[in-house]
CSV table of C-alpha atoms and ligand atoms in Angstrom, one decimal:
chain,number,residue,atom,x,y,z
D,1,UNK,CA,-0.1,0.1,0.0
D,2,UNK,CA,1.4,3.4,-1.0
D,3,UNK,CA,-1.1,5.6,0.2
D,4,UNK,CA,-1.2,8.4,2.9
D,5,UNK,CA,-4.5,9.9,1.7
D,6,UNK,CA,-8.1,8.8,2.6
D,7,UNK,CA,-9.3,5.6,0.4
D,8,UNK,CA,-11.7,6.5,-2.5
D,9,UNK,CA,-14.9,5.0,-3.2
D,10,UNK,CA,-14.6,3.5,-6.7
D,11,UNK,CA,-17.9,2.6,-8.8
D,12,UNK,CA,-16.7,0.1,-11.6
D,13,UNK,CA,-19.4,-1.0,-14.3
D,14,UNK,CA,-19.2,-4.2,-16.3
D,15,UNK,CA,-21.4,-5.5,-18.7
D,16,UNK,CA,-20.4,-9.2,-19.8
D,17,UNK,CA,-21.1,-9.3,-23.6
D,18,UNK,CA,-19.8,-12.6,-24.0
D,19,UNK,CA,-16.4,-14.7,-23.0
D,20,UNK,CA,-14.5,-14.0,-19.9
D,21,UNK,CA,-12.6,-10.8,-20.8
D,22,UNK,CA,-14.8,-8.4,-19.5
D,23,UNK,CA,-15.2,-9.4,-16.2
D,24,UNK,CA,-11.6,-10.8,-15.9
D,25,UNK,CA,-10.2,-7.1,-16.7
D,26,UNK,CA,-12.8,-5.7,-14.2
D,27,UNK,CA,-11.9,-7.9,-11.6
D,28,UNK,CA,-8.3,-7.7,-11.9
D,29,UNK,CA,-8.6,-3.7,-11.8
D,30,UNK,CA,-11.0,-3.9,-8.8
D,31,UNK,CA,-8.8,-6.3,-7.0
D,32,UNK,CA,-5.6,-4.2,-7.7
D,33,UNK,CA,-7.3,-0.9,-6.4
D,34,UNK,CA,-8.2,-2.8,-3.4
D,35,UNK,CA,-4.9,-4.1,-2.6
D,36,UNK,CA,-3.7,-0.2,-2.9
D,37,UNK,CA,-6.1,0.5,-0.1
D,38,UNK,CA,-8.9,1.8,-2.2
D,39,UNK,CA,-12.7,0.7,-1.9
D,40,UNK,CA,-14.5,-0.7,-5.0
D,41,UNK,CA,-18.0,-1.4,-5.7
D,42,UNK,CA,-18.1,-3.8,-8.9
D,43,UNK,CA,-21.5,-3.7,-10.6
D,44,UNK,CA,-21.7,-6.3,-13.1
D,45,UNK,CA,-24.6,-7.7,-15.1
D,46,UNK,CA,-23.5,-11.3,-14.6
D,47,UNK,CA,-21.0,-12.3,-12.0
D,48,UNK,CA,-21.3,-15.8,-12.4
D,49,UNK,CA,-17.7,-16.5,-14.0
D,50,UNK,CA,-16.3,-14.7,-10.5
D,51,UNK,CA,-17.4,-18.1,-8.9
D,52,UNK,CA,-14.1,-19.7,-10.4
D,53,UNK,CA,-12.3,-17.0,-11.4
D,54,UNK,CA,-11.8,-15.2,-7.9
D,55,UNK,CA,-13.4,-17.9,-5.6
D,56,UNK,CA,-11.6,-16.1,-2.6
D,57,UNK,CA,-12.6,-12.6,-3.6
D,58,UNK,CA,-10.6,-9.7,-2.2
D,59,UNK,CA,-11.2,-7.6,0.8
D,60,UNK,CA,-12.4,-4.1,-0.2
D,61,UNK,CA,-14.0,-5.2,-3.5
D,62,UNK,CA,-17.9,-5.5,-3.1
D,63,UNK,CA,-19.8,-7.3,-6.2
D,64,UNK,CA,-23.0,-5.8,-6.6
D,65,UNK,CA,-25.8,-6.6,-9.0
D,66,UNK,CA,-26.0,-4.2,-12.1
D,67,UNK,CA,-30.0,-3.6,-11.2
D,68,UNK,CA,-29.0,-2.4,-7.9
D,69,UNK,CA,-27.0,0.5,-9.1
D,70,UNK,CA,-30.5,2.7,-9.6
D,71,UNK,CA,-30.8,3.3,-6.0
D,72,UNK,CA,-27.0,4.0,-5.3
D,73,UNK,CA,-25.5,7.2,-4.2
D,74,UNK,CA,-22.5,7.4,-6.3
D,75,UNK,CA,-18.9,7.3,-4.7
D,76,UNK,CA,-15.7,9.2,-5.7
D,77,UNK,CA,-14.8,7.8,-9.2
D,78,UNK,CA,-16.8,6.0,-12.0
D,79,UNK,CA,-15.1,3.6,-14.2
D,80,UNK,CA,-17.4,2.2,-17.0
D,81,UNK,CA,-15.4,-0.6,-18.7
D,82,UNK,CA,-15.6,-0.7,-22.5
D,83,UNK,CA,-18.2,2.0,-23.0
D,84,UNK,CA,-21.1,0.3,-21.2
D,85,UNK,CA,-23.2,3.3,-19.7
D,86,UNK,CA,-24.2,3.0,-16.2
D,87,UNK,CA,-28.1,3.2,-15.8
D,88,UNK,CA,-29.9,6.3,-16.3
D,89,UNK,CA,-30.9,6.4,-12.6
D,90,UNK,CA,-27.0,6.1,-11.7
D,91,UNK,CA,-26.2,8.8,-14.4
D,92,UNK,CA,-29.0,11.4,-12.7
D,93,UNK,CA,-27.6,10.6,-9.2
D,94,UNK,CA,-24.1,11.4,-10.5
D,95,UNK,CA,-25.3,14.6,-12.0
D,96,UNK,CA,-27.1,15.5,-8.8
D,97,UNK,CA,-23.8,14.4,-6.7
D,98,UNK,CA,-22.0,16.8,-8.9
D,99,UNK,CA,-24.1,20.0,-8.3
D,100,UNK,CA,-24.0,18.9,-4.7
D,101,UNK,CA,-20.5,18.5,-4.2
D,102,UNK,CA,-19.8,21.6,-6.6
D,103,UNK,CA,-17.4,19.1,-8.5
D,104,UNK,CA,-17.8,16.1,-10.8
D,105,UNK,CA,-16.5,12.7,-9.5
D,106,UNK,CA,-13.9,11.8,-12.4
D,107,UNK,CA,-15.8,9.4,-15.0
D,108,UNK,CA,-13.6,7.1,-16.9
D,109,UNK,CA,-14.3,5.2,-20.0
D,110,UNK,CA,-11.9,2.1,-19.7
D,111,UNK,CA,-11.1,1.2,-23.2
D,112,UNK,CA,-10.1,-2.0,-25.0
D,113,UNK,CA,-6.2,-2.8,-25.2
D,114,UNK,CA,-4.8,-2.0,-28.8
D,115,UNK,CA,-1.6,-1.1,-30.0
D,116,UNK,CA,-2.8,1.0,-32.8
D,117,UNK,CA,-2.0,4.6,-33.1
D,118,UNK,CA,-5.4,6.2,-32.6
D,119,UNK,CA,-5.4,4.8,-28.9
D,120,UNK,CA,-2.5,6.9,-27.8
D,121,UNK,CA,-4.0,9.8,-29.5
D,122,UNK,CA,-7.3,9.1,-27.7
D,123,UNK,CA,-5.8,8.4,-24.1
D,124,UNK,CA,-7.2,10.9,-21.8
D,125,UNK,CA,-9.2,12.6,-23.9
D,126,UNK,CA,-12.5,14.4,-22.6
D,127,UNK,CA,-15.9,13.2,-23.8
D,128,UNK,CA,-18.5,15.7,-23.0
D,129,UNK,CA,-22.0,14.0,-22.0
D,130,UNK,CA,-24.3,15.8,-24.7
D,131,UNK,CA,-27.6,13.9,-23.8
D,132,UNK,CA,-29.3,11.8,-21.3
D,133,UNK,CA,-29.5,12.0,-17.3
D,134,UNK,CA,-25.9,13.0,-17.3
D,135,UNK,CA,-26.0,15.7,-20.0
D,136,UNK,CA,-23.2,18.3,-19.1
D,137,UNK,CA,-20.8,15.9,-17.4
D,138,UNK,CA,-17.6,15.0,-19.0
D,139,UNK,CA,-16.1,11.6,-19.2
D,140,UNK,CA,-12.3,10.7,-20.1
D,141,UNK,CA,-11.4,8.0,-22.3
D,142,UNK,CA,-8.6,5.6,-20.6
D,143,UNK,CA,-6.6,3.5,-23.1
D,144,UNK,CA,-4.6,0.6,-21.8
D,145,UNK,CA,-1.5,0.2,-24.0
D,146,UNK,CA,2.2,-1.0,-24.2
D,147,UNK,CA,3.9,2.5,-24.8
D,148,UNK,CA,4.6,5.1,-22.2
D,149,UNK,CA,2.1,7.8,-23.6
D,150,UNK,CA,-0.6,5.0,-23.1
D,151,UNK,CA,-2.5,3.7,-19.9
D,152,UNK,CA,-0.2,0.9,-19.5
D,153,UNK,CA,-0.9,-2.7,-18.7
D,154,UNK,CA,-2.4,-4.4,-15.3
D,155,UNK,CA,0.1,-5.3,-13.4
D,156,UNK,CA,0.3,-6.5,-9.6
D,157,UNK,CA,3.1,-4.6,-7.8
D,158,UNK,CA,4.4,-7.8,-6.3
D,159,UNK,CA,4.3,-9.9,-9.6
D,160,UNK,CA,7.9,-10.0,-10.0
D,161,UNK,CA,8.4,-11.4,-6.5
D,162,UNK,CA,5.5,-13.8,-7.0
D,163,UNK,CA,7.2,-15.2,-10.1
D,164,UNK,CA,10.7,-15.5,-8.5
D,165,UNK,CA,9.2,-17.8,-5.8
D,166,UNK,CA,7.1,-19.7,-7.8
D,167,UNK,CA,7.2,-23.6,-7.4
D,168,UNK,CA,6.5,-24.9,-10.9
D,169,UNK,CA,7.0,-28.6,-10.2
D,170,UNK,CA,5.0,-28.2,-7.3
D,171,UNK,CA,2.2,-26.6,-9.0
D,172,UNK,CA,2.2,-29.0,-11.9
D,173,UNK,CA,2.2,-32.1,-9.5
D,174,UNK,CA,-0.7,-30.3,-7.7
D,175,UNK,CA,-2.6,-30.4,-11.1
D,176,UNK,CA,-1.8,-33.7,-12.0
D,177,UNK,CA,0.4,-32.6,-14.6
D,178,UNK,CA,3.7,-34.8,-15.3
D,179,UNK,CA,6.5,-32.6,-15.5
D,180,UNK,CA,9.1,-34.5,-17.3
D,181,UNK,CA,12.2,-32.3,-18.5
D,182,UNK,CA,12.1,-34.0,-22.2
D,183,UNK,CA,8.4,-32.8,-22.5
D,184,UNK,CA,7.4,-29.3,-23.8
D,185,UNK,CA,4.4,-28.1,-22.0
D,186,UNK,CA,2.0,-25.8,-24.1
D,187,UNK,CA,-1.2,-24.3,-22.8
D,188,UNK,CA,-4.1,-23.8,-25.0
D,189,UNK,CA,-6.6,-21.0,-24.4
D,190,UNK,CA,-8.5,-20.0,-28.2
D,191,UNK,CA,-11.8,-19.7,-29.8
D,192,UNK,CA,-12.0,-21.9,-32.5
D,193,UNK,CA,-9.0,-21.2,-34.9
D,194,UNK,CA,-9.2,-22.9,-38.5
D,195,UNK,CA,-5.5,-23.8,-37.7
D,196,UNK,CA,-6.2,-26.0,-34.8
D,197,UNK,CA,-5.8,-29.2,-36.8
D,198,UNK,CA,-2.4,-28.0,-38.2
D,199,UNK,CA,-1.4,-27.2,-34.8
D,200,UNK,CA,-2.3,-30.5,-33.3
D,201,UNK,CA,-0.6,-32.3,-36.2
D,202,UNK,CA,2.8,-30.2,-35.8
D,203,UNK,CA,2.8,-31.0,-32.2
D,204,UNK,CA,1.9,-34.7,-32.7
D,205,UNK,CA,4.6,-35.1,-35.2
D,206,UNK,CA,7.5,-34.2,-32.9
D,207,UNK,CA,10.3,-34.3,-32.6
D,208,UNK,CA,9.9,-33.2,-28.8
D,209,UNK,CA,7.1,-35.1,-26.8
D,210,UNK,CA,4.5,-32.3,-26.0
D,211,UNK,CA,1.8,-32.1,-23.3
D,212,UNK,CA,-0.9,-29.9,-24.4
D,213,UNK,CA,-2.8,-28.6,-21.4
D,214,UNK,CA,-6.1,-27.6,-23.1
D,215,UNK,CA,-8.3,-24.9,-20.9
D,216,UNK,CA,-12.0,-25.6,-20.2
D,217,UNK,CA,-14.6,-24.1,-22.6
D,218,UNK,CA,-14.3,-23.0,-26.1
D,219,UNK,CA,-10.6,-24.4,-26.7
D,220,UNK,CA,-11.4,-27.9,-25.3
D,221,UNK,CA,-14.8,-28.0,-27.6
D,222,UNK,CA,-12.6,-27.2,-30.7
D,223,UNK,CA,-9.8,-29.6,-29.8
D,224,UNK,CA,-12.4,-32.3,-29.3
D,225,UNK,CA,-14.2,-31.6,-32.3
D,226,UNK,CA,-11.1,-32.1,-34.4
D,227,UNK,CA,-9.8,-35.0,-33.0
D,228,UNK,CA,-13.2,-36.8,-33.2
D,229,UNK,CA,-13.0,-36.4,-37.0
D,230,UNK,CA,-9.3,-37.4,-36.9
D,231,UNK,CA,-9.8,-40.5,-34.6
D,232,UNK,CA,-12.6,-41.7,-36.9
D,233,UNK,CA,-10.3,-41.2,-40.1
D,234,UNK,CA,-7.4,-42.8,-38.3
D,235,UNK,CA,-8.3,-44.6,-35.0
D,236,UNK,CA,-5.7,-44.3,-32.5
D,237,UNK,CA,-4.1,-41.6,-34.2
D,238,UNK,CA,-3.3,-39.7,-30.8
D,239,UNK,CA,-2.2,-42.8,-28.5
D,240,UNK,CA,0.8,-43.2,-31.5
D,241,UNK,CA,1.8,-39.6,-31.5
D,242,UNK,CA,4.3,-37.4,-29.6
D,243,UNK,CA,1.4,-35.6,-28.3
D,244,UNK,CA,-0.6,-35.9,-24.9
D,245,UNK,CA,-3.5,-34.1,-23.9
D,246,UNK,CA,-4.7,-32.8,-20.5
D,247,UNK,CA,-8.1,-31.3,-20.0
D,248,UNK,CA,-8.0,-28.6,-17.6
D,249,UNK,CA,-10.8,-27.5,-15.2
D,250,UNK,CA,-11.7,-23.7,-15.1
D,251,UNK,CA,-9.0,-22.4,-13.0
D,252,UNK,CA,-9.0,-19.1,-10.9
D,253,UNK,CA,-7.1,-16.1,-12.3
D,254,UNK,CA,-4.1,-17.1,-10.0
D,255,UNK,CA,-3.9,-20.4,-11.1
D,256,UNK,CA,-4.6,-19.3,-15.0
D,257,UNK,CA,-1.4,-17.0,-14.1
D,258,UNK,CA,0.3,-20.3,-12.8
D,259,UNK,CA,-0.3,-22.2,-15.9
D,260,UNK,CA,1.3,-19.7,-18.2
D,261,UNK,CA,4.1,-19.3,-15.9
D,262,UNK,CA,4.8,-23.1,-16.1
D,263,UNK,CA,4.3,-23.6,-19.8
D,264,UNK,CA,7.0,-23.4,-22.7
D,265,UNK,CA,4.6,-22.0,-25.0
D,266,UNK,CA,1.4,-20.3,-24.1
D,267,UNK,CA,-1.7,-20.2,-26.6
D,268,UNK,CA,-4.0,-17.0,-25.6
D,269,UNK,CA,-6.8,-15.0,-26.9
D,270,UNK,CA,-8.7,-11.7,-26.2
D,271,UNK,CA,-7.2,-9.2,-24.0
D,272,UNK,CA,-6.7,-10.3,-20.4
D,273,UNK,CA,-5.0,-13.5,-21.1
D,274,UNK,CA,-2.7,-11.7,-23.6
D,275,UNK,CA,-1.3,-9.6,-21.0
D,276,UNK,CA,-0.8,-12.3,-18.5
D,277,UNK,CA,1.0,-14.1,-21.3
D,278,UNK,CA,3.2,-11.0,-21.5
D,279,UNK,CA,3.9,-10.9,-18.1
D,280,UNK,CA,4.8,-14.8,-18.1
D,281,UNK,CA,7.7,-13.8,-20.3
D,282,UNK,CA,7.4,-17.1,-22.3
D,283,UNK,CA,6.6,-17.8,-26.0
D,284,UNK,CA,3.0,-17.1,-26.7
D,285,UNK,CA,0.6,-17.0,-29.7
D,286,UNK,CA,-2.1,-14.5,-29.6
D,287,UNK,CA,-5.7,-15.4,-31.0
D,288,UNK,CA,-7.7,-12.2,-31.3
D,289,UNK,CA,-11.3,-11.8,-30.6
D,290,UNK,CA,-12.5,-12.1,-34.5
D,291,UNK,CA,-14.4,-8.8,-35.8
D,292,UNK,CA,-16.8,-9.4,-38.6
D,293,UNK,CA,-15.0,-6.3,-40.7
D,294,UNK,CA,-11.7,-7.7,-40.1
D,295,UNK,CA,-10.4,-5.0,-37.9
D,296,UNK,CA,-8.5,-7.7,-35.8
D,297,UNK,CA,-6.1,-7.8,-38.6
D,298,UNK,CA,-5.0,-4.3,-38.4
D,299,UNK,CA,-4.8,-4.7,-34.5
D,300,UNK,CA,-2.7,-7.7,-34.9
D,301,UNK,CA,-0.3,-6.0,-37.3
D,302,UNK,CA,0.0,-3.0,-34.7
D,303,UNK,CA,0.9,-5.3,-32.0
D,304,UNK,CA,3.3,-7.6,-33.8
D,305,UNK,CA,5.3,-4.1,-34.9
D,306,UNK,CA,5.4,-3.2,-31.2
D,307,UNK,CA,6.4,-6.7,-29.8
D,308,UNK,CA,9.4,-6.5,-33.0
D,309,UNK,CA,8.3,-10.0,-33.7
D,310,UNK,CA,10.7,-11.9,-35.6
D,311,UNK,CA,9.3,-13.3,-39.1
D,312,UNK,CA,8.5,-16.6,-37.9
D,313,UNK,CA,6.4,-15.1,-35.1
D,314,UNK,CA,4.6,-13.1,-37.5
D,315,UNK,CA,3.9,-15.8,-39.9
D,316,UNK,CA,2.3,-18.1,-37.2
D,317,UNK,CA,0.2,-15.2,-35.8
D,318,UNK,CA,-0.9,-14.4,-39.3
D,319,UNK,CA,-1.8,-18.1,-39.8
D,320,UNK,CA,-3.4,-18.7,-36.5
D,321,UNK,CA,-5.5,-15.6,-36.9
D,322,UNK,CA,-7.0,-16.9,-40.2
D,323,UNK,CA,-4.9,-14.1,-42.0
D,324,UNK,CA,-3.4,-16.5,-44.3
D,325,UNK,CA,-3.9,-20.3,-45.1
D,326,UNK,CA,-0.2,-20.4,-45.2
D,327,UNK,CA,0.9,-23.0,-42.7
D,328,UNK,CA,3.6,-21.8,-40.7
D,329,UNK,CA,6.0,-23.8,-38.1
D,330,UNK,CA,6.7,-23.3,-34.6
D,331,UNK,CA,9.8,-21.5,-33.5
D,332,UNK,CA,9.5,-21.3,-29.8
D,333,UNK,CA,13.2,-20.4,-28.7
D,334,UNK,CA,13.2,-17.3,-31.0
D,335,UNK,CA,10.0,-16.3,-29.7
D,336,UNK,CA,10.7,-16.7,-26.3
D,337,UNK,CA,13.8,-14.4,-26.6
D,338,UNK,CA,11.6,-11.6,-28.0
D,339,UNK,CA,8.8,-12.1,-25.3
D,340,UNK,CA,11.4,-11.7,-22.6
D,341,UNK,CA,12.5,-8.5,-24.4
D,342,UNK,CA,9.1,-7.2,-24.4
D,343,UNK,CA,8.4,-8.1,-20.7
D,344,UNK,CA,11.4,-6.1,-19.9
D,345,UNK,CA,10.3,-3.2,-21.9
D,346,UNK,CA,7.0,-3.3,-20.4
D,347,UNK,CA,8.3,-3.7,-16.8
D,348,UNK,CA,9.6,-0.1,-17.1
D,349,UNK,CA,6.2,1.3,-17.5
D,350,UNK,CA,4.0,2.2,-14.8
D,351,UNK,CA,1.2,-0.2,-14.4
D,352,UNK,CA,-2.5,0.8,-15.3
D,353,UNK,CA,-4.0,0.9,-11.9
D,354,UNK,CA,-1.0,3.4,-10.8
D,355,UNK,CA,-1.7,5.5,-13.8
D,356,UNK,CA,-5.5,5.6,-13.2
D,357,UNK,CA,-4.8,6.5,-9.6
D,358,UNK,CA,-2.7,9.4,-10.5
D,359,UNK,CA,-4.9,10.7,-13.1
D,360,UNK,CA,-7.8,10.3,-10.7
D,361,UNK,CA,-5.9,12.5,-8.1
D,362,UNK,CA,-5.0,14.9,-10.7
D,363,UNK,CA,-8.7,15.4,-11.8
D,364,UNK,CA,-9.7,15.7,-8.0
D,365,UNK,CA,-7.0,18.1,-7.3
D,366,UNK,CA,-7.9,20.3,-10.1
D,367,UNK,CA,-11.5,20.5,-9.2
D,368,UNK,CA,-10.9,21.3,-5.5
S,401,TRH,O1,-12.7,-14.6,-22.8
S,401,TRH,P1,-12.0,-13.6,-23.7
S,401,TRH,O2,-11.8,-14.4,-25.1
S,401,TRH,O3,-12.4,-12.2,-23.5
S,401,TRH,C1,-12.6,-11.6,-24.7
S,401,TRH,C2,-11.5,-10.2,-24.7
S,401,TRH,O4,-11.5,-9.5,-23.6
S,401,TRH,C3,-11.9,-9.4,-25.9
S,401,TRH,O5,-11.3,-8.3,-25.8
S,401,TRH,C4,-13.3,-9.1,-25.7
S,401,TRH,O6,-13.8,-8.3,-26.6
S,401,TRH,C5,-14.2,-10.3,-26.0
S,401,TRH,O7,-13.8,-11.3,-25.1
S,401,TRH,C6,-15.8,-10.1,-26.1
S,401,TRH,O8,-10.4,-13.6,-23.4
S,401,TRH,P2,-9.5,-12.8,-22.1
S,401,TRH,O9,-9.6,-11.5,-22.6
S,401,TRH,O10,-8.2,-13.3,-22.2
S,401,TRH,O11,-10.3,-13.2,-20.9
S,401,TRH,C7,-10.2,-14.5,-20.2
S,401,TRH,C8,-10.1,-14.4,-18.8
S,401,TRH,O12,-10.6,-15.7,-18.2
S,401,TRH,C9,-8.8,-13.8,-18.1
S,401,TRH,O13,-8.9,-13.0,-17.2
S,401,TRH,C10,-8.4,-15.2,-17.7
S,401,TRH,C11,-9.5,-16.0,-17.3
S,401,TRH,N1,-9.5,-17.2,-17.2
S,401,TRH,C12,-9.5,-17.9,-16.1
S,401,TRH,O14,-9.3,-17.1,-14.9
S,401,TRH,N2,-9.3,-19.3,-15.9
S,401,TRH,C13,-9.4,-20.1,-16.9
S,401,TRH,O15,-9.2,-21.3,-16.7
S,401,TRH,C14,-9.6,-19.6,-18.2
S,401,TRH,C15,-9.6,-20.4,-19.4
S,401,TRH,C16,-9.5,-18.2,-18.1
């Protein structure tokens, strides 16, 4: 805790559109603010994933039903994640509180993570509210990012210490995963990449033995679907290959991190798991959330540029994200070296919660 001022009460709003990223990011942010001594109310329309993501909760964070906000008195700071507007009643209460307090609580729209230039240009820009119950108030955009003039990435202050004392062998043993030094460990968290069959065949062919640790949900379904077809065509294919599969249960976020720290190669997807893969400092492959208009290809290109990815890494990412049907080989050692260098660059940046706190204090100071 690096605080001498009184705690603020933060209202964080989260709507779960699909998948786990919305609540995953909001939970990590809430927990990190609470660990810095802040008080957080997390308003969410579907909190069910927190039962496995954060079973222990976090002192200082109260999870509240989205519908309960209508009767709430606003706290000191409002964060809406990914442009999800609070309910009109809460916005009206915020406008009233601003009048009574003669100052508006900072209201921040926490945006999606991207390395594209527009994010840096838009970071911290004001956005006046022109209509509705909160007309006349101002929100500010807050863009996470990979470079110093962005909002940074979520990172716990004790991350490096926890990584240094992590008992990899013990964690693997505890999850029933054999840690034979000759076997390469690969984690898989993905949607339904067309290249899944190619990956499985590549791992199955060797030359090293690979244990593929498949996360629960869409990744497991995608692997099972492909394997069923393959086994029908060639019964016993998997058993005679260099590939073994472990089907993981849903892990807490802590254990999801431990999984990434334990593997030689991590397949991740979306937003939060990408950040965790970067902190793991291991080779990784990112599958972006596919957009109908193909916008994810520009987003991937910007990220690979920032990453200073060697050509083999770029090629595999294009293939894994459906940007090309040209199959690409794995080159784990070269990717690992670039991943470690990227992690070092990122560690020099202040983390997102710290930057958010600084911005909020600046706004409150300016308004006082
Ligand atoms: O679930 P996602 O695909 O979420 C995505 C992204 O956030 C994307 O930006 C958004 O537009 C889209 O949803 C709608 O991937 P992401 O962001 O990595 O979130 C997964 C979360 O789930 C992350 O916090 C890690 C957590 N997780 C666990 O805690 N345990 C697990 O076992 C698994 C598989 C995931």
